PDB file of C-alpha atoms and ligand atoms in Angstrom:
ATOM      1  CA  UNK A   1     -30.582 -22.301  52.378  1.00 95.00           C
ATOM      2  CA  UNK A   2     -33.485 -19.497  51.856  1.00 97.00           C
ATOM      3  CA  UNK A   3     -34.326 -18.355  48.497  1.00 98.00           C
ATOM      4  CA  UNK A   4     -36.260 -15.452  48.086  1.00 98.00           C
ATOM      5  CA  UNK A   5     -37.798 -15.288  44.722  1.00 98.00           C
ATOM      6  CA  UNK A   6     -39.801 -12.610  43.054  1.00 98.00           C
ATOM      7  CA  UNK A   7     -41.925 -13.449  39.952  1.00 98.00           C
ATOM      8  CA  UNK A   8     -42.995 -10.214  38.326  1.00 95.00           C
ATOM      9  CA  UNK A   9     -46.136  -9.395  37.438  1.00 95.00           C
ATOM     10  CA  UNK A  10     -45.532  -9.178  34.263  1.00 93.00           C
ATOM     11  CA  UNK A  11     -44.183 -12.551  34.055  1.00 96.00           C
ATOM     12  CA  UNK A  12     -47.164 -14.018  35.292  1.00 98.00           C
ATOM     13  CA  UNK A  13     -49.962 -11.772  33.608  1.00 98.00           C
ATOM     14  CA  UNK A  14     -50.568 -10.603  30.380  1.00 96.00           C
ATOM     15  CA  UNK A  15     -50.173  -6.702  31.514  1.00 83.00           C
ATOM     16  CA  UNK A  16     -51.815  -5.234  28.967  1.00 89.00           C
ATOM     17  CA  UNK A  17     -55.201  -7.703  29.786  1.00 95.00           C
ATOM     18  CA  UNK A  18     -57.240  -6.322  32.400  1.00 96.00           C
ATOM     19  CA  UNK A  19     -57.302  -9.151  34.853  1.00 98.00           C
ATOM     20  CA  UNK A  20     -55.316 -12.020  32.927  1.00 98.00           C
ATOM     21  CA  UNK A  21     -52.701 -14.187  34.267  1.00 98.00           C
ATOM     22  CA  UNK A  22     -49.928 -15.319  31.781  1.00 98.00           C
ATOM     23  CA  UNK A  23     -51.212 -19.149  32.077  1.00 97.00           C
ATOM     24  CA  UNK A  24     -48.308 -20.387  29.769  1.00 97.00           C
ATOM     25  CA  UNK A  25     -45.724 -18.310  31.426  1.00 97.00           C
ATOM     26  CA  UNK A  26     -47.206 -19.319  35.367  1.00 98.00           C
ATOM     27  CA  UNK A  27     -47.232 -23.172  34.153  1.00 98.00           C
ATOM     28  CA  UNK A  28     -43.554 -23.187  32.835  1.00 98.00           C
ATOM     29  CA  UNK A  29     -42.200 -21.056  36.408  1.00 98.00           C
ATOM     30  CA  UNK A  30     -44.574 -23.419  38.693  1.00 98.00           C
ATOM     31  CA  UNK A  31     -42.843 -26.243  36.814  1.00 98.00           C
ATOM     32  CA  UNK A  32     -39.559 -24.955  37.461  1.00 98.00           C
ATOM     33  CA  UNK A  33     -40.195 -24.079  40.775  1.00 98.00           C
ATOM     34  CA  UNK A  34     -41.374 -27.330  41.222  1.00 97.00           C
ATOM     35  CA  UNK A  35     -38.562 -29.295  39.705  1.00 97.00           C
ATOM     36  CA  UNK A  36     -36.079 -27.314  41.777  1.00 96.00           C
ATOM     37  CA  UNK A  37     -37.549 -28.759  44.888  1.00 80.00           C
ATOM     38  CA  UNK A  38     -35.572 -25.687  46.856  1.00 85.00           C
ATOM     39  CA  UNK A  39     -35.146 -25.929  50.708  1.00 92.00           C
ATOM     40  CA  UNK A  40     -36.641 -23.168  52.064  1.00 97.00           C
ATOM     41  CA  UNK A  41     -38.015 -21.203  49.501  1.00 98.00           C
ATOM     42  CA  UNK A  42     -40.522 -18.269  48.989  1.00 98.00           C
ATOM     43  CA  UNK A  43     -42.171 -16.932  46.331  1.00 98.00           C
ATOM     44  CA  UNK A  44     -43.374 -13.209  45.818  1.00 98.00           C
ATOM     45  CA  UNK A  45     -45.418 -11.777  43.094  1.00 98.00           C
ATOM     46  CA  UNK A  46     -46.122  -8.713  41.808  1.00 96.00           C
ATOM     47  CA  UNK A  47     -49.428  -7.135  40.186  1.00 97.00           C
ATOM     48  CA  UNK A  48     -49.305  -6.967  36.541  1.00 96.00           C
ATOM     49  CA  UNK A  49     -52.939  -6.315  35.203  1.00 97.00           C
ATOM     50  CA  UNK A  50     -54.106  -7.483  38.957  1.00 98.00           C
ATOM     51  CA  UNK A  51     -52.928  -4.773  41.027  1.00 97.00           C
ATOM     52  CA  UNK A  52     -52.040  -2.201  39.169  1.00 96.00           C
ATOM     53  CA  UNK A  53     -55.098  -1.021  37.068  1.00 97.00           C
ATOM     54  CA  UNK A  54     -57.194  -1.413  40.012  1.00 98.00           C
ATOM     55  CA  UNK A  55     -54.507   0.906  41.969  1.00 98.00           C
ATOM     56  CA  UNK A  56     -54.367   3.633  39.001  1.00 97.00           C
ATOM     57  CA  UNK A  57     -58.244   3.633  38.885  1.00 98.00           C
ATOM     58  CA  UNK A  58     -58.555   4.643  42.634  1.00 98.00           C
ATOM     59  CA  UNK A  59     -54.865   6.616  42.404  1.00 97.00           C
ATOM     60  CA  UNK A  60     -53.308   5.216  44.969  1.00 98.00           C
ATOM     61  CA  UNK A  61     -49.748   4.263  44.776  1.00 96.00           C
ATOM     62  CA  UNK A  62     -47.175   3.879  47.350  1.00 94.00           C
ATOM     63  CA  UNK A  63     -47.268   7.269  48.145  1.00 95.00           C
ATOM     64  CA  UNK A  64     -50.577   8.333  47.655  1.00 97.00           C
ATOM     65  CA  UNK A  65     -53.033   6.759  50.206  1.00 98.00           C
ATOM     66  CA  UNK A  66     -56.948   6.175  50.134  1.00 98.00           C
ATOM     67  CA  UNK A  67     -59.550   6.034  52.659  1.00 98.00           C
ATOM     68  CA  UNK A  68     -62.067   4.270  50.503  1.00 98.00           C
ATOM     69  CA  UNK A  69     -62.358   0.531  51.928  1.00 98.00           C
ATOM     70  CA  UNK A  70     -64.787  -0.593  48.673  1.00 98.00           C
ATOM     71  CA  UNK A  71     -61.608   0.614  46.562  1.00 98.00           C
ATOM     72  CA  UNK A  72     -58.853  -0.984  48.975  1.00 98.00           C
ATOM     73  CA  UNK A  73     -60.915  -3.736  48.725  1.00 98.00           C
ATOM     74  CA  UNK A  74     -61.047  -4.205  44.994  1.00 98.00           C
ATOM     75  CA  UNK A  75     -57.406  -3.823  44.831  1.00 98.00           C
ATOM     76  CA  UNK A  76     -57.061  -6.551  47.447  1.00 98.00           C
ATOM     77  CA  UNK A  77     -59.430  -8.794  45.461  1.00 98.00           C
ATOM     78  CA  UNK A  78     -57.529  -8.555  42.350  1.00 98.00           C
ATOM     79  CA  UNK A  79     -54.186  -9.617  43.841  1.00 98.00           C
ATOM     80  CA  UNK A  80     -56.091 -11.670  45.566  1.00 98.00           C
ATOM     81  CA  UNK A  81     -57.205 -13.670  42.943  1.00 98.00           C
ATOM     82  CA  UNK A  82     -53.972 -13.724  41.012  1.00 98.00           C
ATOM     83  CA  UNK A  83     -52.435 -14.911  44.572  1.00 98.00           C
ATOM     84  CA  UNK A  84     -54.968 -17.638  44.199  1.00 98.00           C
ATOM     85  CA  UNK A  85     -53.954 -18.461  40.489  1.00 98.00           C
ATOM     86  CA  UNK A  86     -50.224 -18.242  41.348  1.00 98.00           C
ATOM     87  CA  UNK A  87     -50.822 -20.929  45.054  1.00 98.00           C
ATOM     88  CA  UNK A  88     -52.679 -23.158  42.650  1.00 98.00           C
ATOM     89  CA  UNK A  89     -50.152 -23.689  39.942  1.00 98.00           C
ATOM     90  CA  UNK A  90     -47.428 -24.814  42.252  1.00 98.00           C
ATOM     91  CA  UNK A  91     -50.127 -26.688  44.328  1.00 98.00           C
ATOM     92  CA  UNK A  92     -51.309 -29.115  41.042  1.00 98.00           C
ATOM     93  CA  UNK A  93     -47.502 -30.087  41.067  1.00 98.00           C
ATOM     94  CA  UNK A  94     -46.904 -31.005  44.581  1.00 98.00           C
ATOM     95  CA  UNK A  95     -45.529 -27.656  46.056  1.00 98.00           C
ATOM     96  CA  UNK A  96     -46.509 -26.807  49.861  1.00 98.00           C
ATOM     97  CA  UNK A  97     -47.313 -23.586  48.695  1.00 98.00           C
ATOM     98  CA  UNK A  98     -49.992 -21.269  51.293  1.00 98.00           C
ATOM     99  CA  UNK A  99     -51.032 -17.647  50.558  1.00 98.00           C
ATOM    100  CA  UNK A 100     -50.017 -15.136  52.642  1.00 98.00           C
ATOM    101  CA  UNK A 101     -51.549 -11.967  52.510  1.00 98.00           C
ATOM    102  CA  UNK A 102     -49.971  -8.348  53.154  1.00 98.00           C
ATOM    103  CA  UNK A 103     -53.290  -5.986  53.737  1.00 98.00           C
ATOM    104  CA  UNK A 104     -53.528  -8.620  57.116  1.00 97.00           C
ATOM    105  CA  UNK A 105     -50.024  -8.278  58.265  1.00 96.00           C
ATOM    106  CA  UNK A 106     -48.109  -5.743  57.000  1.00 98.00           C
ATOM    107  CA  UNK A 107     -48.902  -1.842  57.461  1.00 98.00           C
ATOM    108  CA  UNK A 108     -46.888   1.301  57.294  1.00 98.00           C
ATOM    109  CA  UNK A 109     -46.000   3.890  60.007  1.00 98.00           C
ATOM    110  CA  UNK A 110     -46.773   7.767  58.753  1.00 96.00           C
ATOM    111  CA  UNK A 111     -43.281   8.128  57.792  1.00 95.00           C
ATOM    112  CA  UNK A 112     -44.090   5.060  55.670  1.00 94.00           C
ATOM    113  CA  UNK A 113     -41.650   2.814  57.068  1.00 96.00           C
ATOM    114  CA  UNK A 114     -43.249  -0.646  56.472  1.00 97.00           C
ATOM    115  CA  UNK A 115     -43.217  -3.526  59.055  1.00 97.00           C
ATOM    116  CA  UNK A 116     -44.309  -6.568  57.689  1.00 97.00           C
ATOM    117  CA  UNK A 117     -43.838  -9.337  60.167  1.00 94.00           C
ATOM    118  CA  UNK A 118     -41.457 -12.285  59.408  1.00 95.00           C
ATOM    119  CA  UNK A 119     -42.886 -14.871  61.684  1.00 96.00           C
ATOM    120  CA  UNK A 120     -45.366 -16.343  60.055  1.00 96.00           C
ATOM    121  CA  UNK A 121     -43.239 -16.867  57.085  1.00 98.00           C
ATOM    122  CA  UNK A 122     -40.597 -17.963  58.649  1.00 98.00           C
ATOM    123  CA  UNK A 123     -43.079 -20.354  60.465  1.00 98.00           C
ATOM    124  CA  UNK A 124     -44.128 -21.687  57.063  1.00 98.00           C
ATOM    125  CA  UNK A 125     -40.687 -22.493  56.390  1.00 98.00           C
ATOM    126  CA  UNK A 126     -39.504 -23.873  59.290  1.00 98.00           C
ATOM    127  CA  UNK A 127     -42.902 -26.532  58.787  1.00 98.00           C
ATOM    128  CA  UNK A 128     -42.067 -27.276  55.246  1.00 98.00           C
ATOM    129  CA  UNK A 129     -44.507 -24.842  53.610  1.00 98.00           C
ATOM    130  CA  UNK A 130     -43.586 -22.568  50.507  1.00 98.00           C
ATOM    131  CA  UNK A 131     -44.962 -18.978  51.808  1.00 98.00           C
ATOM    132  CA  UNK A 132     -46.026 -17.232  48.463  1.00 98.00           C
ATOM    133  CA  UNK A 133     -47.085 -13.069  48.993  1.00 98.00           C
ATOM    134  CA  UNK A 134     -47.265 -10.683  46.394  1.00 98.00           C
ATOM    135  CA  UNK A 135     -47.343  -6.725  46.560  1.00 98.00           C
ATOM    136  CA  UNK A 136     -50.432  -5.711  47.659  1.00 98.00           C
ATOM    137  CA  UNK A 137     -52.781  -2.431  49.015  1.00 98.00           C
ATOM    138  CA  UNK A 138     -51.266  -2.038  52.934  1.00 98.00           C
ATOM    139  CA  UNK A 139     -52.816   0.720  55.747  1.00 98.00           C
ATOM    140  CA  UNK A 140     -50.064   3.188  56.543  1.00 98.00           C
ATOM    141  CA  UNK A 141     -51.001   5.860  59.561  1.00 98.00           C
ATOM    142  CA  UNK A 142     -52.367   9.269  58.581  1.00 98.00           C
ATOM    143  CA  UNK A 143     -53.016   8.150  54.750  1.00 98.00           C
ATOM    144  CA  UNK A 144     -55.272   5.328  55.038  1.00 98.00           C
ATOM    145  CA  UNK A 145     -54.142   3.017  52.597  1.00 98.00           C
ATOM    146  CA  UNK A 146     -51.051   2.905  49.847  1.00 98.00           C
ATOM    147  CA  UNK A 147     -49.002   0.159  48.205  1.00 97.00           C
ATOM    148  CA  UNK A 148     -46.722  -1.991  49.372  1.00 97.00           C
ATOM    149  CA  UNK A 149     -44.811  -3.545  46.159  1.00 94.00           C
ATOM    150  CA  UNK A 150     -43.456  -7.217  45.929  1.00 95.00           C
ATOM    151  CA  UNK A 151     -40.253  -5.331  44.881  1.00 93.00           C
ATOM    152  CA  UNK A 152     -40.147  -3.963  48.688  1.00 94.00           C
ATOM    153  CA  UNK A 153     -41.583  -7.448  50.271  1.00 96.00           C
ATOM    154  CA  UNK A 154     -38.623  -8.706  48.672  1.00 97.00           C
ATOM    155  CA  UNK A 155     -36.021  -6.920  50.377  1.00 96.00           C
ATOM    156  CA  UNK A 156     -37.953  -6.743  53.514  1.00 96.00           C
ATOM    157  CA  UNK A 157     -38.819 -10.760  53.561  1.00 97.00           C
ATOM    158  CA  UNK A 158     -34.423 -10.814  52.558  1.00 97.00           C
ATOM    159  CA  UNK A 159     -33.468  -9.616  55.924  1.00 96.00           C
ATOM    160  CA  UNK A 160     -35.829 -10.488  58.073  1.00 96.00           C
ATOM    161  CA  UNK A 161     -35.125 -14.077  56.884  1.00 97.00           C
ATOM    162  CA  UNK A 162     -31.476 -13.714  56.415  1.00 96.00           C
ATOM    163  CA  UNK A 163     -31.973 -15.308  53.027  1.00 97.00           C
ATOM    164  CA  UNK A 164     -28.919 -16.618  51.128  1.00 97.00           C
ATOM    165  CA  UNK A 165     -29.816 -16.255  47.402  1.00 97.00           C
ATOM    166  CA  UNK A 166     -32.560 -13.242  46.191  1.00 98.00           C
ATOM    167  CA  UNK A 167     -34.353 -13.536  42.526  1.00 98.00           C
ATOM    168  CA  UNK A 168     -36.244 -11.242  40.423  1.00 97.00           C
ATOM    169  CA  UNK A 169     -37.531 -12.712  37.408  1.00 97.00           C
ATOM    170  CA  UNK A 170     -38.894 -10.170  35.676  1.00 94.00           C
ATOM    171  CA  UNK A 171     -39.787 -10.169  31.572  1.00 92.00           C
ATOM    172  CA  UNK A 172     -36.277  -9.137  30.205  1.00 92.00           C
ATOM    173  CA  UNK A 173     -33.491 -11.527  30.211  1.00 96.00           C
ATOM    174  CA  UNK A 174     -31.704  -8.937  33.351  1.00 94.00           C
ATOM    175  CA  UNK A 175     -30.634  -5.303  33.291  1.00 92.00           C
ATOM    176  CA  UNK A 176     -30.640  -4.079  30.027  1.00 90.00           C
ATOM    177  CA  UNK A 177     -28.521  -1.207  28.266  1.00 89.00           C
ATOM    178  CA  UNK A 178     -29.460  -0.640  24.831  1.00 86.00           C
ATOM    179  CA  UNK A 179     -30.062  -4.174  24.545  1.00 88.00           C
ATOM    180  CA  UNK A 180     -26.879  -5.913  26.470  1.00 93.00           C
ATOM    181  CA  UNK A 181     -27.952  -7.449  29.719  1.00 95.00           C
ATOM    182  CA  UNK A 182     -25.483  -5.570  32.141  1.00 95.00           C
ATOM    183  CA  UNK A 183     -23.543  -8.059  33.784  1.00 96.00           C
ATOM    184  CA  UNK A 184     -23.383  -6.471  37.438  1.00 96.00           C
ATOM    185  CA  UNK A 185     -24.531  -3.440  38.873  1.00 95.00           C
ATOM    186  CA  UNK A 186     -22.843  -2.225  42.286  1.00 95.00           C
ATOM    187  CA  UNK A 187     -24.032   1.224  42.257  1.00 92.00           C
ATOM    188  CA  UNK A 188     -27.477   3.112  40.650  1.00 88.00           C
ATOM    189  CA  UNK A 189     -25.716   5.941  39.838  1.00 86.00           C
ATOM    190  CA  UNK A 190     -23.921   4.388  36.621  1.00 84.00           C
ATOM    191  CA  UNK A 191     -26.778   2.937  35.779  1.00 86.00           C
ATOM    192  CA  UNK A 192     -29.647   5.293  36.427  1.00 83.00           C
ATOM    193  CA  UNK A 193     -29.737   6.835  32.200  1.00 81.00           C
ATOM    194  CA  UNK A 194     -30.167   2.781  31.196  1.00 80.00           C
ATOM    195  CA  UNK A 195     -32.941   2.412  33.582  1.00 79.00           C
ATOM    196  CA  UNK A 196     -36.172   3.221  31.627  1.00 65.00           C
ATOM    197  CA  UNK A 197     -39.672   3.475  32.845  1.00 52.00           C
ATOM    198  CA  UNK A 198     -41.955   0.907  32.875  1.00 48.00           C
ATOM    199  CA  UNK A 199     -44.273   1.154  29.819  1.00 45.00           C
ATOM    200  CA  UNK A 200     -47.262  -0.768  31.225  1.00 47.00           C
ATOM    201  CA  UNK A 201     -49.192   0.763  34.060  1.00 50.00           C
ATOM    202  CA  UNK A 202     -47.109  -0.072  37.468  1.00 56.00           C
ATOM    203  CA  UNK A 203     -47.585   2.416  39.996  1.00 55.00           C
ATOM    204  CA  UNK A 204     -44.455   1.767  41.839  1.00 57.00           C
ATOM    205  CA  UNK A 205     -42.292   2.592  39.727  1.00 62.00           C
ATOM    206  CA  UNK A 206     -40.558   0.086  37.154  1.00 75.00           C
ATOM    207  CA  UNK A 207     -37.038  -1.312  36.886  1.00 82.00           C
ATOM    208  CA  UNK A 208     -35.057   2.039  38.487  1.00 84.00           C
ATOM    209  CA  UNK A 209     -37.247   1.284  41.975  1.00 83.00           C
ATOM    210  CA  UNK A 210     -36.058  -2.634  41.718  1.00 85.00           C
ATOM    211  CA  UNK A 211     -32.671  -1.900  41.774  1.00 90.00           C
ATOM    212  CA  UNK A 212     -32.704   1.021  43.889  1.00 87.00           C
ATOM    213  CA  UNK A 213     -34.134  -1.835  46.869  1.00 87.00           C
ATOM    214  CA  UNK A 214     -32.151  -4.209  46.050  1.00 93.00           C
ATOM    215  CA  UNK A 215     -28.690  -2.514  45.803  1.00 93.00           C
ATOM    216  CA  UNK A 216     -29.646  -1.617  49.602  1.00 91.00           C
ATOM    217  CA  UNK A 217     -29.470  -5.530  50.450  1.00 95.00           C
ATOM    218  CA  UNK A 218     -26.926  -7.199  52.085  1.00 93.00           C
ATOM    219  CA  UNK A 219     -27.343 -10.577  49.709  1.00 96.00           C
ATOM    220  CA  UNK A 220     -26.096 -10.420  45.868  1.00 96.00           C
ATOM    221  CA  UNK A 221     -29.305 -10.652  43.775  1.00 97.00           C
ATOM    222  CA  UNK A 222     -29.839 -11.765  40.599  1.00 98.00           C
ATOM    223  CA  UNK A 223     -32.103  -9.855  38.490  1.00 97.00           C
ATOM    224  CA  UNK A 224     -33.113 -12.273  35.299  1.00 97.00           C
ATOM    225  CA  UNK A 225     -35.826 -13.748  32.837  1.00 97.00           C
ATOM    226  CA  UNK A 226     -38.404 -16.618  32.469  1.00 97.00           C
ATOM    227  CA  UNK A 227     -35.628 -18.704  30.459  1.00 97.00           C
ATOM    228  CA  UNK A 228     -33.463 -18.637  33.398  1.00 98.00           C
ATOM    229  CA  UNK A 229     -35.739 -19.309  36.286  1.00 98.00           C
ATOM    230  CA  UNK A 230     -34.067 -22.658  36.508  1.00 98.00           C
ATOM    231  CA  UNK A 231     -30.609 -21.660  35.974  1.00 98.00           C
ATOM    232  CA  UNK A 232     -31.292 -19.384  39.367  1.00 98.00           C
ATOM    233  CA  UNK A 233     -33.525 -22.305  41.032  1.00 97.00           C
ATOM    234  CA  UNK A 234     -30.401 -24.939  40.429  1.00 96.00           C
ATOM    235  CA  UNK A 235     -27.630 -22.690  42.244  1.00 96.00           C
ATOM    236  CA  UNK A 236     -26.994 -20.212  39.373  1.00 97.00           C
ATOM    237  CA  UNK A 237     -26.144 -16.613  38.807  1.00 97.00           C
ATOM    238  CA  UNK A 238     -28.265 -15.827  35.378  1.00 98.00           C
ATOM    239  CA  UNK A 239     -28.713 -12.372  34.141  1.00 98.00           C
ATOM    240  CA  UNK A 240     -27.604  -9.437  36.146  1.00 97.00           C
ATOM    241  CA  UNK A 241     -26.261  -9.514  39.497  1.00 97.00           C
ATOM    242  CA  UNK A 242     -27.205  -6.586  41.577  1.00 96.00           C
ATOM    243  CA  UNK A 243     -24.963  -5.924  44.908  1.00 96.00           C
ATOM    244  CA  UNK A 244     -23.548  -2.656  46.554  1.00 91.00           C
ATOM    245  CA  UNK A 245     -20.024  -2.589  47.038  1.00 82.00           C
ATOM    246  CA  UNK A 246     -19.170  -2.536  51.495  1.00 75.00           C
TER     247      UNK A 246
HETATM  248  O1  LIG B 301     -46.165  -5.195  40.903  1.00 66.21           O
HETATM  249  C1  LIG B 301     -47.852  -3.901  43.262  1.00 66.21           C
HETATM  250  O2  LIG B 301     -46.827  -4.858  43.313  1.00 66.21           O
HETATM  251  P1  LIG B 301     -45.632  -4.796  42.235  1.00 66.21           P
HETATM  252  C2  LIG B 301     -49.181  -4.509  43.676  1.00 66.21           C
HETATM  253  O3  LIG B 301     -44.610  -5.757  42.773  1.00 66.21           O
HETATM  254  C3  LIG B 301     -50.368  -3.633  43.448  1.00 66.21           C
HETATM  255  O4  LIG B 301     -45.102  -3.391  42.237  1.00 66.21           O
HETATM  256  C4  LIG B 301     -51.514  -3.868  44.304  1.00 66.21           C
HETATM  257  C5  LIG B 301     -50.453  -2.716  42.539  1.00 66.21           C
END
C-alpha cells in the first residue's frame, strides 16, 4: 500500500513569517506520521514562507523562468532548509525519512511538461525509507528556471508510483464553500466560484490549482486538515474527497 501525502506549506510554516516553520504544527504531523507507521509512504511539502517569498522576490513562478543561479539558488536554500526541518522531525521519532531534492532530478521540457524521475523514490521505498520532497525551483528548457509545486510532485509521484491512497493536508479542514467542507468534488467546474485565491503569497496558485491536478488522477484523494492527518494515516476518508468521474 503507497500513500502519497502532501503537507502544505502552510501547515508546516507560519506563512506570514519570513522563513518560519510551524514547529507546533510539524511536531503534532511528524507524530502522526509516526504513529501511523504506514507501509510505503511518502511525504511532500510545500513552501509556505520558504519558497514562496524567495520565488516572488526573484518573480519566478511556474511559468515565469529565471536565469539567475544566485536567485535559483536562494530559493533552493530556503526549501532546502525547511526540507531539512521537515526530515528531522520525523527522524527524532524513528521515521526512515531521506530528503530528496527536485532542482537535482526533476526538470521541465520547453513546453513545460515536467519529468521527475520515480526511481529513486521508488528505490527508497522498496528499502524501507520514507522519501520526503517538497515543491521546489526546477530548470525547464528555453526559460532557465521556474517552479515545480508539491501540488504537481504529488500527482506526478501518484502515477509514477501507482499509489493507492493520495493526501493533501492543507490548513482548512477540506474544500470549503462558504464555510461547509464540500463532501466530494468530481468535477472543477461546479466548484470553480467556491475556490478562492490563496491570501498568503503562493506563486502557484492556491486551492483552484490543487484540485485542478488532482481531479486529473486516477486515485480518489482526500483533501483535509491538521486534525485529521490521522484519520487519513489510519485508512480514512476525512475532509473532501476529490475524484473525476470515468
Ligand atoms: O507550496 C512551491 O511549492 P508549493 C515551492 O507546493 C516554492 O506550491 C519554491 C515556491
Amino acid at each position: 500500500m503507497t500513500t502519497v501525502l502532501k503537507l502544505g506549506g502552510s501547515v508546516v510554516t507560519e506563512k506570514d513569517e519570513p522563513e518560519t516553520v510551524d514547529r507546533a504544527t510539524l511536531a503534532d504531523a511528524a507524530d502522526a506520521v509516526a504513529d501511523a507507521d504506514a507501509d510505503e509512504l511518502v511525504v511532500i511539502h510545500g513552501g509556505g514562507s520558504f519558497g514562496h517569498p524567495h520565488a516572488a522576490a526573484h518573480g519566478v513562478t511556474d511559468t515565469n523562468g529565471t536565469h539567475d543561479a544566485a536567485g535559483v539558488r536562494e530559493i533552493h536554500d530556503a526549501m532546502g532548509a525547511l526540507n531539512d526541518a521537515v526530515v528531522e522531525a520525523l527522524q527524532d521519532r524513528g521515521v526512515p525519512a531521506l530528503p530528496v531534492r527536485p532542482l537535482s532530478v526533476a526538470y521541465r521540457d520547453s513546453d513545460g511538461r515536467t519529468a521527475f524521475p520515480g526511481e529513486p523514490v521508488a528505490t527508497m521505498l522498496d528499502e524501507g525509507f520514507v522519501p520526503v520532497t517538497h515543491g521546489d525551483v526546477v530548470v525547464q528548457a528555453d526559460k532557465g528556471a521556474t517552479i515545480l509545486s508539491g501540488d504537481e510532485i504529488v500527482t506526478l509521484l501518484a502515477e509514477r508510483l501507482g499509489a493507492d491512497r493520495v493526501g493533501v493536508c492543507s490548513t482548512v479542514p477540506g474544500v470549503l464553500d462558504g464555510g461547509e467542507v464540500i463532501d466530494r468534488i468530481t468535477d472543477f467546474e461546479t466548484v470553480a466560484s467556491a475556490l478562492g485565491e490563496s491570501e498568503a503569497t503562493d506563486v502557484t496558485g492556491g486551492m483552484a490549482a490543487k484540485i485542478r491536478a488532482l481531479l486529473e488522477l486516477e486515485t480518489p484523494a482526500s483533501v483535509f486538515g491538521p486534525a485529521d492527518l490521522r484519520t487519513f494515516l489510519s485508512g480514512g476518508r476525512p475532509g473532501t474527497l476529490v475524484h473525476r468521474e470515468r
